[in-house]
mmCIF file of C-alpha atoms in Angstrom:
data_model
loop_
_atom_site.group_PDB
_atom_site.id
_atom_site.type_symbol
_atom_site.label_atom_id
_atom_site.label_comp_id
_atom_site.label_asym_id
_atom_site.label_seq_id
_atom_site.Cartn_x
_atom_site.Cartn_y
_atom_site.Cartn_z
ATOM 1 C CA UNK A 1 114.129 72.451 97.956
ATOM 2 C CA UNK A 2 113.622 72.785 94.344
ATOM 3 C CA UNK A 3 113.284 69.598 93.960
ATOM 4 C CA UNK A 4 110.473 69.133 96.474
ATOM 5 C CA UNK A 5 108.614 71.881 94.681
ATOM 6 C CA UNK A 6 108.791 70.331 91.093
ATOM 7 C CA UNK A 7 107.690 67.064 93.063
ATOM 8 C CA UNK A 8 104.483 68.541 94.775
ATOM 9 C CA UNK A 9 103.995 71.121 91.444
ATOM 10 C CA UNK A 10 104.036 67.395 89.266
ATOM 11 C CA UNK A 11 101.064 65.700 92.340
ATOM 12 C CA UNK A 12 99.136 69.021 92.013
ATOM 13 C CA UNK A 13 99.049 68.989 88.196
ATOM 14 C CA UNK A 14 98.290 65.532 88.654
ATOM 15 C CA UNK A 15 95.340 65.625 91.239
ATOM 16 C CA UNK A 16 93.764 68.513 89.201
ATOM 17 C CA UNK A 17 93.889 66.439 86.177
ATOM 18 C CA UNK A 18 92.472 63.452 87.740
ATOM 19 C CA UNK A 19 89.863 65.934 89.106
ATOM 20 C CA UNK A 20 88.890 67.362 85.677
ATOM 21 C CA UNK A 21 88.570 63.636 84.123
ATOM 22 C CA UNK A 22 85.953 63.004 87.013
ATOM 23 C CA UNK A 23 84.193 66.199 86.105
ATOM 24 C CA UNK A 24 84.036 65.044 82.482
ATOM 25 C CA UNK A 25 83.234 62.023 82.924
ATOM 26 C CA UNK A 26 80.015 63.512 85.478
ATOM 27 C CA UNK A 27 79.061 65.840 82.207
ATOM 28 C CA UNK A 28 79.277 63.036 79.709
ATOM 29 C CA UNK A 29 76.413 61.318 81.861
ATOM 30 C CA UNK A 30 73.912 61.826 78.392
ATOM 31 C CA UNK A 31 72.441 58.571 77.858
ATOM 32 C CA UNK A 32 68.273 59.325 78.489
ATOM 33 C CA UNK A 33 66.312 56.285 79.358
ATOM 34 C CA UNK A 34 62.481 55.781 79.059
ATOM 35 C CA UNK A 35 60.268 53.973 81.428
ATOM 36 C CA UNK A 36 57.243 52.256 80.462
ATOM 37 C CA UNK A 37 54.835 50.729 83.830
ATOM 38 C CA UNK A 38 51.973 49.663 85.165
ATOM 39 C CA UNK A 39 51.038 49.825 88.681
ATOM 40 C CA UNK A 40 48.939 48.731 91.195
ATOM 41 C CA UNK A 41 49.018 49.194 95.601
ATOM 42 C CA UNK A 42 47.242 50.874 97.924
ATOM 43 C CA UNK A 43 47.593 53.085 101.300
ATOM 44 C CA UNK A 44 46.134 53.499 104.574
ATOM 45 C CA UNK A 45 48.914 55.062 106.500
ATOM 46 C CA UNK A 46 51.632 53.102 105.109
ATOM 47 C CA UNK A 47 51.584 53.271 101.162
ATOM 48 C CA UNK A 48 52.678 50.202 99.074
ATOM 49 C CA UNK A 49 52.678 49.683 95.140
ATOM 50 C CA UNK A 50 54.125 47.350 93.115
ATOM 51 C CA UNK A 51 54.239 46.719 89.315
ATOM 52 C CA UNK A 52 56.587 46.034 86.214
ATOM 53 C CA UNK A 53 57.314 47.624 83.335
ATOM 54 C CA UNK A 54 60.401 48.386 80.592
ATOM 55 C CA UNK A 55 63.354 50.512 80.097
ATOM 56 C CA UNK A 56 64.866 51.639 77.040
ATOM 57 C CA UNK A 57 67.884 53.549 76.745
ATOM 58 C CA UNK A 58 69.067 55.869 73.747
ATOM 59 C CA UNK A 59 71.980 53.867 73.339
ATOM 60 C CA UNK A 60 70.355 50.357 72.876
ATOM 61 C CA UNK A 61 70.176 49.021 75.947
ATOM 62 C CA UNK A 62 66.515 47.972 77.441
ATOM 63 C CA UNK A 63 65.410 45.902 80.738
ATOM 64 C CA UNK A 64 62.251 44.383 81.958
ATOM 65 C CA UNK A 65 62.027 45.896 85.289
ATOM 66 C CA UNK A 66 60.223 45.679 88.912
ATOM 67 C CA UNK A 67 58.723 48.519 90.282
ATOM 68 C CA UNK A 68 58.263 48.840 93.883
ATOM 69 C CA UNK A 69 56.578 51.922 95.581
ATOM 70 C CA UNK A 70 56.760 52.086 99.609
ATOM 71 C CA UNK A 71 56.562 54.714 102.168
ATOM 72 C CA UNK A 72 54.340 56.346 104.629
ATOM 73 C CA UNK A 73 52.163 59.600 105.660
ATOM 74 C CA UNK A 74 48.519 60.762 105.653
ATOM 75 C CA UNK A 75 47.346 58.570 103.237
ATOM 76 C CA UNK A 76 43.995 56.771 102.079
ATOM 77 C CA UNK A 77 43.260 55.041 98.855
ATOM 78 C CA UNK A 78 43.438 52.206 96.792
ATOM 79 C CA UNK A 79 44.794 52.462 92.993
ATOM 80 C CA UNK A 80 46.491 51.447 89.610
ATOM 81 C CA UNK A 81 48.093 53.333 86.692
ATOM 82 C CA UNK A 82 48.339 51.855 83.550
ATOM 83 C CA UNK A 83 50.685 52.942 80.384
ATOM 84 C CA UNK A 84 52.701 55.020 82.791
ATOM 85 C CA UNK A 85 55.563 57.075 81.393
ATOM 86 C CA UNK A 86 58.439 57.754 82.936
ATOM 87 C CA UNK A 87 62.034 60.040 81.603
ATOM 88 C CA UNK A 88 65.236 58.829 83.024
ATOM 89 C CA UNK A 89 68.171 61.497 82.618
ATOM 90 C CA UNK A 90 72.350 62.196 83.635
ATOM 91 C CA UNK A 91 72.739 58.393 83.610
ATOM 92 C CA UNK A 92 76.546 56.713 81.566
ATOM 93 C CA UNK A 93 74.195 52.977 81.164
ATOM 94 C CA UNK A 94 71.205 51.516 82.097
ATOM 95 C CA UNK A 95 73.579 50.205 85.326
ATOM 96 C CA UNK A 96 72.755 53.674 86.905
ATOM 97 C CA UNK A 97 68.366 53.373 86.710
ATOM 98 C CA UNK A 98 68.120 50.727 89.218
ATOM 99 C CA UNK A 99 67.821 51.556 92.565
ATOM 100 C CA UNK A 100 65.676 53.848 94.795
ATOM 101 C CA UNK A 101 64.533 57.162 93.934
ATOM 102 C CA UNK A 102 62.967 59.487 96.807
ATOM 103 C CA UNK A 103 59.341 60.109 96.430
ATOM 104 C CA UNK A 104 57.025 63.077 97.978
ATOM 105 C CA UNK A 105 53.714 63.491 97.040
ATOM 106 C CA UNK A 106 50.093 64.981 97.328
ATOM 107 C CA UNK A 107 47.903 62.828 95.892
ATOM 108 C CA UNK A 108 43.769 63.616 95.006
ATOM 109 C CA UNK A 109 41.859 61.232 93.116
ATOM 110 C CA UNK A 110 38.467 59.808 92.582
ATOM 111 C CA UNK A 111 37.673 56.947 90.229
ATOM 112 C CA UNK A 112 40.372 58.211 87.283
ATOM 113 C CA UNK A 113 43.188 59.804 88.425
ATOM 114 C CA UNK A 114 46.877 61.299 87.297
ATOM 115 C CA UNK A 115 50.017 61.646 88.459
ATOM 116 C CA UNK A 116 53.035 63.705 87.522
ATOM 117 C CA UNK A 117 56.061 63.924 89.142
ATOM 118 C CA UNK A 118 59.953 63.766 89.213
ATOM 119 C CA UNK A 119 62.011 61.632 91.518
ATOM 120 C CA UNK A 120 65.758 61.986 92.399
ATOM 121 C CA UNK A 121 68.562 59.571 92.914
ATOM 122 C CA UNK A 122 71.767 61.092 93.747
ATOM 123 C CA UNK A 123 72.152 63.345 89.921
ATOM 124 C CA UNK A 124 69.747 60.938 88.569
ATOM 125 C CA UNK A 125 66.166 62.589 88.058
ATOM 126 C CA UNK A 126 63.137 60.524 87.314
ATOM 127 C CA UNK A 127 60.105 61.998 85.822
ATOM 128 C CA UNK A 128 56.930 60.441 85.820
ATOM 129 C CA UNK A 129 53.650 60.603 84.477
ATOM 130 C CA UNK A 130 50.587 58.639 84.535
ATOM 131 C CA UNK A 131 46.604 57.801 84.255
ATOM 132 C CA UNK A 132 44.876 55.167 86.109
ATOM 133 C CA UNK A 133 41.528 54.641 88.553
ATOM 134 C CA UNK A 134 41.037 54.164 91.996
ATOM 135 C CA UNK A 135 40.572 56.521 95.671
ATOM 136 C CA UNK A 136 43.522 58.236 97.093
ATOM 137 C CA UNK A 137 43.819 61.029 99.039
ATOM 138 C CA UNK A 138 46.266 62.582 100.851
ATOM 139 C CA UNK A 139 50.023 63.261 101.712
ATOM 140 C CA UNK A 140 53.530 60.924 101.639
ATOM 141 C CA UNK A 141 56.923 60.360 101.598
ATOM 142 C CA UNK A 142 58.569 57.182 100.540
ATOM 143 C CA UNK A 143 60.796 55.081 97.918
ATOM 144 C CA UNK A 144 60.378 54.133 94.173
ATOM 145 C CA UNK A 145 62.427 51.567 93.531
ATOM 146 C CA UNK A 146 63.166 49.992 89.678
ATOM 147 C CA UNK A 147 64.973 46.506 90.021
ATOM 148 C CA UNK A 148 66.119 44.322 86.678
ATOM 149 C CA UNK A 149 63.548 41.342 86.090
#
């Protein structure tokens, strides 16, 4: 009986240390990436956008990237941003930037408009901000996706 105890003391010392590296390793996500764009799309209903731009990482790392914008809602427009800006943060690499980031808006603009908002992916948060021109107006939910060039 002892034995069993040390045993399952040993797996539980064991587990909670594997634990606690995970939990490091979640807190050690520091690298900050920045996101340079331009984009174009419009929306009547369904809203699609597409674009390129560049990311560039604090610890060297940097990607040409696609930029895809998609979704749906009460929307009417047609638009472009150029020089947007975006802040990419609680990433380990540049690995963890691509992919889809879920997007809700309210969007009002005549001739030149701006936009400012943050995205999430999973702990990943997104924050963007831009100028452009163009007619949009109204309300959506969708997808802003970054792929690698």
């Amino acid at each position: 009986m002892i034995k069993r105890n040390h045993a399952l003391a040993a797996l539980l010392l064991a587990t909670a240390g594997a634990m606690g590296a995970i939990g490091a390793q979640a807190a050690e996500a520091s690298v900050k990436c920045d996101l340079t764009y331009s984009l174009s799309g419009w929306s009547i209903l369904y809203k699609h956008a597409e674009g390129a731009g560049m990311v560039t990482c604090d610890n060297g790392q940097s990607a040409h990237v696609k930029i895809t914008v998609v979704g749906g809602g009460l929307t009417a427009g047609k638009y472009h941003v150029d020089n947007g800006k975006g802040e990419i943060s609680k990433v380990h690499s540049i690995d963890e930037v691509f992919g889809s980031y879920a997007q809700a808006g309210a969007e009002a603009g005549v001739v030149k408009s701006g936009t400012a908002q943050v995205l999430t992916k999973g702990t990943t948060s997104l924050a963007l901000a831009g100028t452009g021109e163009g007619v949009n107006l109204g309300i959506s939910v969708g997808k802003f996706t970054i792929t690698r060039e």
